[in-house]
Amino acid sequence: MPLAADAPRRRPAAQAVARREGHRPGRTARRESCCGFGGTFALKNADVSNAMLADKMRHVEDTGAEILSAGDNSCLTHIGGGLSRLRTGVGTMHLAEILAATEGDVR
């Protein structure tokens, strides 16, 4: 299962994902770029926020991943909501959920 990690560096958690059967970690383009949520930023600057989200979703879709992982719940909620509205089939999963699923694999 292709998995796009929206984290800038390869860490032990990403290595644990790589060891999971059927998972193939990847990276999104411009992963360091904001998704456009940022709390009140999305409300006060809706047009800019939506454009940033569209860019982020395009980068996620370009990976061919079935799951997007990240370490920030607000980013996952924002990106996941956009992907869901577009019916892309791409799910989101917090890095902690991946680590919990690999319990015993991380050293």
mmCIF file of N, CA and C in Angstrom:
data_model
loop_
_atom_site.group_PDB
_atom_site.id
_atom_site.type_symbol
_atom_site.label_atom_id
_atom_site.label_comp_id
_atom_site.label_asym_id
_atom_site.label_seq_id
_atom_site.Cartn_x
_atom_site.Cartn_y
_atom_site.Cartn_z
ATOM 1 N N MET A 1 0.849 -1.177 0.000
ATOM 2 C CA MET A 1 0.000 0.000 0.000
ATOM 3 C C MET A 1 0.888 1.231 0.000
ATOM 4 N N PRO A 2 0.825 2.059 -1.029
ATOM 5 C CA PRO A 2 1.632 3.275 -1.048
ATOM 6 C C PRO A 2 1.188 4.239 0.045
ATOM 7 N N LEU A 3 2.145 4.843 0.684
ATOM 8 C CA LEU A 3 1.864 5.755 1.782
ATOM 9 C C LEU A 3 2.735 6.992 1.608
ATOM 10 N N ALA A 4 2.122 8.154 1.532
ATOM 11 C CA ALA A 4 2.884 9.399 1.394
ATOM 12 C C ALA A 4 3.081 10.006 2.767
ATOM 13 N N ALA A 5 4.310 10.160 3.157
ATOM 14 C CA ALA A 5 4.618 10.776 4.448
ATOM 15 C C ALA A 5 4.861 12.252 4.221
ATOM 16 N N ASP A 6 4.161 13.065 4.951
ATOM 17 C CA ASP A 6 4.317 14.504 4.802
ATOM 18 C C ASP A 6 5.261 15.030 5.878
ATOM 19 N N ALA A 7 6.283 14.262 6.191
ATOM 20 C CA ALA A 7 7.276 14.661 7.179
ATOM 21 C C ALA A 7 8.594 14.921 6.458
ATOM 22 N N PRO A 8 9.311 15.973 6.841
ATOM 23 C CA PRO A 8 10.502 16.350 6.098
ATOM 24 C C PRO A 8 11.684 15.399 6.199
ATOM 25 N N ARG A 9 11.831 14.641 7.273
ATOM 26 C CA ARG A 9 12.991 13.765 7.420
ATOM 27 C C ARG A 9 12.568 12.336 7.679
ATOM 28 N N ARG A 10 13.423 11.416 7.298
ATOM 29 C CA ARG A 10 13.178 9.998 7.579
ATOM 30 C C ARG A 10 13.566 9.742 9.027
ATOM 31 N N ARG A 11 12.624 9.293 9.810
ATOM 32 C CA ARG A 11 12.828 9.056 11.230
ATOM 33 C C ARG A 11 12.519 7.608 11.553
ATOM 34 N N PRO A 12 12.783 7.156 12.781
ATOM 35 C CA PRO A 12 12.477 5.773 13.139
ATOM 36 C C PRO A 12 11.030 5.380 12.833
ATOM 37 N N ALA A 13 10.110 6.311 12.994
ATOM 38 C CA ALA A 13 8.709 5.984 12.700
ATOM 39 C C ALA A 13 8.527 5.642 11.231
ATOM 40 N N ALA A 14 9.156 6.409 10.365
ATOM 41 C CA ALA A 14 9.057 6.135 8.936
ATOM 42 C C ALA A 14 9.724 4.806 8.606
ATOM 43 N N GLN A 15 10.795 4.495 9.299
ATOM 44 C CA GLN A 15 11.461 3.213 9.087
ATOM 45 C C GLN A 15 10.553 2.066 9.518
ATOM 46 N N ALA A 16 9.789 2.279 10.598
ATOM 47 C CA ALA A 16 8.844 1.255 11.049
ATOM 48 C C ALA A 16 7.764 1.038 10.002
ATOM 49 N N VAL A 17 7.304 2.115 9.400
ATOM 50 C CA VAL A 17 6.303 2.002 8.334
ATOM 51 C C VAL A 17 6.882 1.207 7.176
ATOM 52 N N ALA A 18 8.128 1.480 6.846
ATOM 53 C CA ALA A 18 8.771 0.792 5.732
ATOM 54 C C ALA A 18 8.840 -0.707 5.970
ATOM 55 N N ARG A 19 8.925 -1.118 7.234
ATOM 56 C CA ARG A 19 9.011 -2.540 7.547
ATOM 57 C C ARG A 19 7.656 -3.231 7.523
ATOM 58 N N ARG A 20 6.596 -2.479 7.560
ATOM 59 C CA ARG A 20 5.265 -3.091 7.562
ATOM 60 C C ARG A 20 4.988 -3.718 6.206
ATOM 61 N N GLU A 21 4.497 -4.914 6.251
ATOM 62 C CA GLU A 21 4.201 -5.635 5.013
ATOM 63 C C GLU A 21 3.165 -4.880 4.186
ATOM 64 N N GLY A 22 3.471 -4.700 2.923
ATOM 65 C CA GLY A 22 2.522 -4.066 2.031
ATOM 66 C C GLY A 22 2.567 -2.550 2.016
ATOM 67 N N HIS A 23 3.401 -1.926 2.835
ATOM 68 C CA HIS A 23 3.483 -0.466 2.858
ATOM 69 C C HIS A 23 4.743 -0.011 2.155
ATOM 70 N N ARG A 24 4.605 1.008 1.363
ATOM 71 C CA ARG A 24 5.734 1.591 0.650
ATOM 72 C C ARG A 24 5.751 3.088 0.928
ATOM 73 N N PRO A 25 6.620 3.534 1.845
ATOM 74 C CA PRO A 25 6.662 4.962 2.157
ATOM 75 C C PRO A 25 7.100 5.795 0.963
ATOM 76 N N GLY A 26 6.587 6.988 0.893
ATOM 77 C CA GLY A 26 6.963 7.942 -0.148
ATOM 78 C C GLY A 26 6.971 9.331 0.452
ATOM 79 N N ARG A 27 7.195 10.288 -0.385
ATOM 80 C CA ARG A 27 7.208 11.679 0.075
ATOM 81 C C ARG A 27 6.448 12.540 -0.918
ATOM 82 N N THR A 28 5.787 13.538 -0.390
ATOM 83 C CA THR A 28 5.091 14.486 -1.245
ATOM 84 C C THR A 28 6.051 15.575 -1.686
ATOM 85 N N ALA A 29 5.786 16.143 -2.837
ATOM 86 C CA ALA A 29 6.556 17.304 -3.285
ATOM 87 C C ALA A 29 6.209 18.482 -2.367
ATOM 88 N N ARG A 30 7.153 19.323 -2.122
ATOM 89 C CA ARG A 30 6.957 20.526 -1.299
ATOM 90 C C ARG A 30 6.302 20.203 0.047
ATOM 91 N N ARG A 31 6.740 19.106 0.648
ATOM 92 C CA ARG A 31 6.130 18.646 1.909
ATOM 93 C C ARG A 31 6.297 19.643 3.044
ATOM 94 N N GLU A 32 7.277 20.552 2.919
ATOM 95 C CA GLU A 32 7.496 21.545 3.972
ATOM 96 C C GLU A 32 6.522 22.715 3.869
ATOM 97 N N SER A 33 5.763 22.782 2.790
ATOM 98 C CA SER A 33 4.802 23.870 2.594
ATOM 99 C C SER A 33 3.556 23.661 3.442
ATOM 100 N N CYS A 34 3.024 24.752 3.932
ATOM 101 C CA CYS A 34 1.810 24.734 4.754
ATOM 102 C C CYS A 34 0.614 24.272 3.927
ATOM 103 N N CYS A 35 -0.327 23.612 4.591
ATOM 104 C CA CYS A 35 -1.546 23.158 3.913
ATOM 105 C C CYS A 35 -2.599 24.264 3.832
ATOM 106 N N GLY A 36 -2.368 25.376 4.541
ATOM 107 C CA GLY A 36 -3.290 26.500 4.455
ATOM 108 C C GLY A 36 -4.306 26.580 5.567
ATOM 109 N N PHE A 37 -4.215 25.699 6.563
ATOM 110 C CA PHE A 37 -5.224 25.732 7.619
ATOM 111 C C PHE A 37 -4.881 26.780 8.667
ATOM 112 N N GLY A 38 -3.918 26.542 9.499
ATOM 113 C CA GLY A 38 -3.416 27.523 10.452
ATOM 114 C C GLY A 38 -4.451 28.252 11.294
ATOM 115 N N GLY A 39 -5.503 27.585 11.731
ATOM 116 C CA GLY A 39 -6.491 28.211 12.608
ATOM 117 C C GLY A 39 -7.278 29.311 11.934
ATOM 118 N N THR A 40 -7.185 30.531 12.480
ATOM 119 C CA THR A 40 -7.974 31.636 11.934
ATOM 120 C C THR A 40 -7.493 32.080 10.552
ATOM 121 N N PHE A 41 -6.282 31.691 10.162
ATOM 122 C CA PHE A 41 -5.790 32.033 8.832
ATOM 123 C C PHE A 41 -6.769 31.552 7.766
ATOM 124 N N ALA A 42 -7.269 30.329 7.932
ATOM 125 C CA ALA A 42 -8.191 29.749 6.952
ATOM 126 C C ALA A 42 -9.497 30.530 6.879
ATOM 127 N N LEU A 43 -9.892 31.127 7.978
ATOM 128 C CA LEU A 43 -11.131 31.906 7.995
ATOM 129 C C LEU A 43 -10.928 33.311 7.439
ATOM 130 N N LYS A 44 -9.838 33.932 7.839
ATOM 131 C CA LYS A 44 -9.584 35.311 7.419
ATOM 132 C C LYS A 44 -9.065 35.401 5.980
ATOM 133 N N ASN A 45 -8.465 34.331 5.503
ATOM 134 C CA ASN A 45 -7.864 34.321 4.167
ATOM 135 C C ASN A 45 -8.332 33.082 3.408
ATOM 136 N N ALA A 46 -9.631 32.913 3.305
ATOM 137 C CA ALA A 46 -10.200 31.688 2.742
ATOM 138 C C ALA A 46 -9.704 31.375 1.335
ATOM 139 N N ASP A 47 -9.602 32.376 0.484
ATOM 140 C CA ASP A 47 -9.154 32.133 -0.893
ATOM 141 C C ASP A 47 -7.715 31.615 -0.927
ATOM 142 N N VAL A 48 -6.850 32.235 -0.148
ATOM 143 C CA VAL A 48 -5.450 31.807 -0.087
ATOM 144 C C VAL A 48 -5.363 30.413 0.527
ATOM 145 N N SER A 49 -6.113 30.187 1.603
ATOM 146 C CA SER A 49 -6.121 28.892 2.268
ATOM 147 C C SER A 49 -6.564 27.783 1.316
ATOM 148 N N ASN A 50 -7.608 28.046 0.560
ATOM 149 C CA ASN A 50 -8.108 27.040 -0.384
ATOM 150 C C ASN A 50 -7.104 26.761 -1.492
ATOM 151 N N ALA A 51 -6.403 27.783 -1.943
ATOM 152 C CA ALA A 51 -5.374 27.594 -2.976
ATOM 153 C C ALA A 51 -4.216 26.760 -2.428
ATOM 154 N N MET A 52 -3.821 27.030 -1.181
ATOM 155 C CA MET A 52 -2.746 26.259 -0.555
ATOM 156 C C MET A 52 -3.169 24.810 -0.384
ATOM 157 N N LEU A 53 -4.417 24.593 0.024
ATOM 158 C CA LEU A 53 -4.942 23.236 0.181
ATOM 159 C C LEU A 53 -4.965 22.513 -1.163
ATOM 160 N N ALA A 54 -5.402 23.187 -2.206
ATOM 161 C CA ALA A 54 -5.455 22.574 -3.539
ATOM 162 C C ALA A 54 -4.059 22.127 -3.978
ATOM 163 N N ASP A 55 -3.050 22.966 -3.731
ATOM 164 C CA ASP A 55 -1.672 22.590 -4.062
ATOM 165 C C ASP A 55 -1.252 21.349 -3.285
ATOM 166 N N LYS A 56 -1.529 21.357 -1.992
ATOM 167 C CA LYS A 56 -1.131 20.236 -1.136
ATOM 168 C C LYS A 56 -1.827 18.952 -1.581
ATOM 169 N N MET A 57 -3.124 19.031 -1.885
ATOM 170 C CA MET A 57 -3.853 17.833 -2.315
ATOM 171 C C MET A 57 -3.309 17.314 -3.649
ATOM 172 N N ARG A 58 -2.958 18.219 -4.552
ATOM 173 C CA ARG A 58 -2.390 17.804 -5.835
ATOM 174 C C ARG A 58 -1.090 17.039 -5.612
ATOM 175 N N HIS A 59 -0.241 17.547 -4.711
ATOM 176 C CA HIS A 59 1.021 16.869 -4.418
ATOM 177 C C HIS A 59 0.782 15.493 -3.807
ATOM 178 N N VAL A 60 -0.230 15.389 -2.951
ATOM 179 C CA VAL A 60 -0.557 14.086 -2.354
ATOM 180 C C VAL A 60 -1.038 13.130 -3.441
ATOM 181 N N GLU A 61 -1.953 13.586 -4.273
ATOM 182 C CA GLU A 61 -2.476 12.727 -5.335
ATOM 183 C C GLU A 61 -1.385 12.308 -6.320
ATOM 184 N N ASP A 62 -0.418 13.174 -6.569
ATOM 185 C CA ASP A 62 0.672 12.859 -7.492
ATOM 186 C C ASP A 62 1.520 11.685 -7.012
ATOM 187 N N THR A 63 1.509 11.398 -5.713
ATOM 188 C CA THR A 63 2.300 10.285 -5.182
ATOM 189 C C THR A 63 1.656 8.937 -5.490
ATOM 190 N N GLY A 64 0.354 8.931 -5.737
ATOM 191 C CA GLY A 64 -0.352 7.663 -5.941
ATOM 192 C C GLY A 64 -0.634 6.940 -4.633
ATOM 193 N N ALA A 65 -0.431 7.625 -3.518
ATOM 194 C CA ALA A 65 -0.612 7.005 -2.206
ATOM 195 C C ALA A 65 -2.078 6.761 -1.896
ATOM 196 N N GLU A 66 -2.297 5.759 -1.076
ATOM 197 C CA GLU A 66 -3.632 5.467 -0.567
ATOM 198 C C GLU A 66 -3.846 6.107 0.791
ATOM 199 N N ILE A 67 -2.735 6.387 1.495
ATOM 200 C CA ILE A 67 -2.796 6.976 2.837
ATOM 201 C C ILE A 67 -1.765 8.091 2.931
ATOM 202 N N LEU A 68 -2.178 9.219 3.505
ATOM 203 C CA LEU A 68 -1.273 10.312 3.816
ATOM 204 C C LEU A 68 -1.036 10.295 5.318
ATOM 205 N N SER A 69 0.221 10.279 5.721
ATOM 206 C CA SER A 69 0.532 10.356 7.144
ATOM 207 C C SER A 69 1.238 11.662 7.437
ATOM 208 N N ALA A 70 1.032 12.164 8.646
ATOM 209 C CA ALA A 70 1.689 13.381 9.117
ATOM 210 C C ALA A 70 1.625 13.377 10.634
ATOM 211 N N GLY A 71 2.308 14.309 11.224
ATOM 212 C CA GLY A 71 2.350 14.394 12.678
ATOM 213 C C GLY A 71 1.481 15.497 13.253
ATOM 214 N N ASP A 72 0.708 16.175 12.435
ATOM 215 C CA ASP A 72 -0.120 17.281 12.896
ATOM 216 C C ASP A 72 -1.592 17.001 12.582
ATOM 217 N N ASN A 73 -2.400 16.904 13.628
ATOM 218 C CA ASN A 73 -3.820 16.585 13.437
ATOM 219 C C ASN A 73 -4.578 17.633 12.648
ATOM 220 N N SER A 74 -4.265 18.912 12.843
ATOM 221 C CA SER A 74 -5.012 19.938 12.113
ATOM 222 C C SER A 74 -4.710 19.867 10.623
ATOM 223 N N CYS A 75 -3.468 19.586 10.265
ATOM 224 C CA CYS A 75 -3.125 19.421 8.846
ATOM 225 C C CYS A 75 -3.837 18.207 8.263
ATOM 226 N N LEU A 76 -3.825 17.108 9.002
ATOM 227 C CA LEU A 76 -4.489 15.891 8.521
ATOM 228 C C LEU A 76 -5.988 16.106 8.356
ATOM 229 N N THR A 77 -6.588 16.848 9.267
ATOM 230 C CA THR A 77 -8.018 17.132 9.181
ATOM 231 C C THR A 77 -8.316 17.985 7.954
ATOM 232 N N HIS A 78 -7.523 19.021 7.755
ATOM 233 C CA HIS A 78 -7.722 19.929 6.627
ATOM 234 C C HIS A 78 -7.508 19.214 5.288
ATOM 235 N N ILE A 79 -6.379 18.547 5.151
ATOM 236 C CA ILE A 79 -6.071 17.849 3.899
ATOM 237 C C ILE A 79 -7.031 16.680 3.693
ATOM 238 N N GLY A 80 -7.278 15.932 4.754
ATOM 239 C CA GLY A 80 -8.188 14.787 4.660
ATOM 240 C C GLY A 80 -9.586 15.196 4.265
ATOM 241 N N GLY A 81 -10.060 16.313 4.805
ATOM 242 C CA GLY A 81 -11.386 16.815 4.442
ATOM 243 C C GLY A 81 -11.462 17.186 2.971
ATOM 244 N N GLY A 82 -10.416 17.852 2.483
ATOM 245 C CA GLY A 82 -10.373 18.227 1.073
ATOM 246 C C GLY A 82 -10.323 17.009 0.170
ATOM 247 N N LEU A 83 -9.487 16.025 0.532
ATOM 248 C CA LEU A 83 -9.385 14.807 -0.270
ATOM 249 C C LEU A 83 -10.701 14.036 -0.273
ATOM 250 N N SER A 84 -11.365 14.047 0.859
ATOM 251 C CA SER A 84 -12.657 13.361 0.968
ATOM 252 C C SER A 84 -13.718 14.044 0.101
ATOM 253 N N ARG A 85 -13.762 15.373 0.153
ATOM 254 C CA ARG A 85 -14.743 16.103 -0.665
ATOM 255 C C ARG A 85 -14.535 15.858 -2.153
ATOM 256 N N LEU A 86 -13.280 15.631 -2.543
ATOM 257 C CA LEU A 86 -12.980 15.346 -3.945
ATOM 258 C C LEU A 86 -13.141 13.860 -4.280
ATOM 259 N N ARG A 87 -13.455 13.078 -3.252
ATOM 260 C CA ARG A 87 -13.633 11.617 -3.408
ATOM 261 C C ARG A 87 -12.421 10.959 -4.059
ATOM 262 N N THR A 88 -11.243 11.314 -3.557
ATOM 263 C CA THR A 88 -10.000 10.784 -4.115
ATOM 264 C C THR A 88 -9.715 9.354 -3.677
ATOM 265 N N GLY A 89 -10.275 8.955 -2.547
ATOM 266 C CA GLY A 89 -9.978 7.632 -2.006
ATOM 267 C C GLY A 89 -8.717 7.607 -1.157
ATOM 268 N N VAL A 90 -8.054 8.748 -1.024
ATOM 269 C CA VAL A 90 -6.842 8.837 -0.197
ATOM 270 C C VAL A 90 -7.270 9.098 1.237
ATOM 271 N N GLY A 91 -6.824 8.247 2.147
ATOM 272 C CA GLY A 91 -7.131 8.415 3.563
ATOM 273 C C GLY A 91 -5.988 9.111 4.282
ATOM 274 N N THR A 92 -6.217 9.456 5.528
ATOM 275 C CA THR A 92 -5.165 10.063 6.343
ATOM 276 C C THR A 92 -4.961 9.228 7.594
ATOM 277 N N MET A 93 -3.748 9.261 8.094
ATOM 278 C CA MET A 93 -3.416 8.508 9.303
ATOM 279 C C MET A 93 -2.313 9.256 10.035
ATOM 280 N N HIS A 94 -2.534 9.536 11.309
ATOM 281 C CA HIS A 94 -1.518 10.211 12.115
ATOM 282 C C HIS A 94 -0.352 9.257 12.326
ATOM 283 N N LEU A 95 0.826 9.811 12.384
ATOM 284 C CA LEU A 95 2.019 9.011 12.578
ATOM 285 C C LEU A 95 1.927 8.157 13.845
ATOM 286 N N ALA A 96 1.284 8.676 14.883
ATOM 287 C CA ALA A 96 1.124 7.908 16.124
ATOM 288 C C ALA A 96 0.277 6.650 15.892
ATOM 289 N N GLU A 97 -0.699 6.733 15.002
ATOM 290 C CA GLU A 97 -1.508 5.554 14.675
ATOM 291 C C GLU A 97 -0.657 4.499 13.981
ATOM 292 N N ILE A 98 0.237 4.931 13.131
ATOM 293 C CA ILE A 98 1.121 3.994 12.442
ATOM 294 C C ILE A 98 2.060 3.333 13.455
ATOM 295 N N LEU A 99 2.602 4.152 14.347
ATOM 296 C CA LEU A 99 3.490 3.599 15.370
ATOM 297 C C LEU A 99 2.755 2.602 16.256
ATOM 298 N N ALA A 100 1.518 2.909 16.620
ATOM 299 C CA ALA A 100 0.734 1.994 17.454
ATOM 300 C C ALA A 100 0.494 0.680 16.720
ATOM 301 N N ALA A 101 0.303 0.758 15.423
ATOM 302 C CA ALA A 101 0.063 -0.443 14.620
ATOM 303 C C ALA A 101 1.334 -1.260 14.441
ATOM 304 N N THR A 102 2.483 -0.648 14.662
ATOM 305 C CA THR A 102 3.748 -1.359 14.516
ATOM 306 C C THR A 102 4.363 -1.656 15.870
ATOM 307 N N GLU A 103 3.537 -1.686 16.894
ATOM 308 C CA GLU A 103 4.020 -1.919 18.251
ATOM 309 C C GLU A 103 4.949 -3.136 18.274
ATOM 310 N N GLY A 104 6.099 -2.950 18.866
ATOM 311 C CA GLY A 104 7.083 -4.007 18.931
ATOM 312 C C GLY A 104 8.090 -3.955 17.790
ATOM 313 N N ASP A 105 7.781 -3.200 16.730
ATOM 314 C CA ASP A 105 8.680 -3.087 15.589
ATOM 315 C C ASP A 105 9.674 -1.948 15.754
ATOM 316 N N VAL A 106 9.343 -0.951 16.577
ATOM 317 C CA VAL A 106 10.183 0.239 16.719
ATOM 318 C C VAL A 106 11.154 0.037 17.862
ATOM 319 N N ARG A 107 12.405 0.329 17.616
ATOM 320 C CA ARG A 107 13.436 0.191 18.667
ATOM 321 C C ARG A 107 14.105 1.501 18.926
#
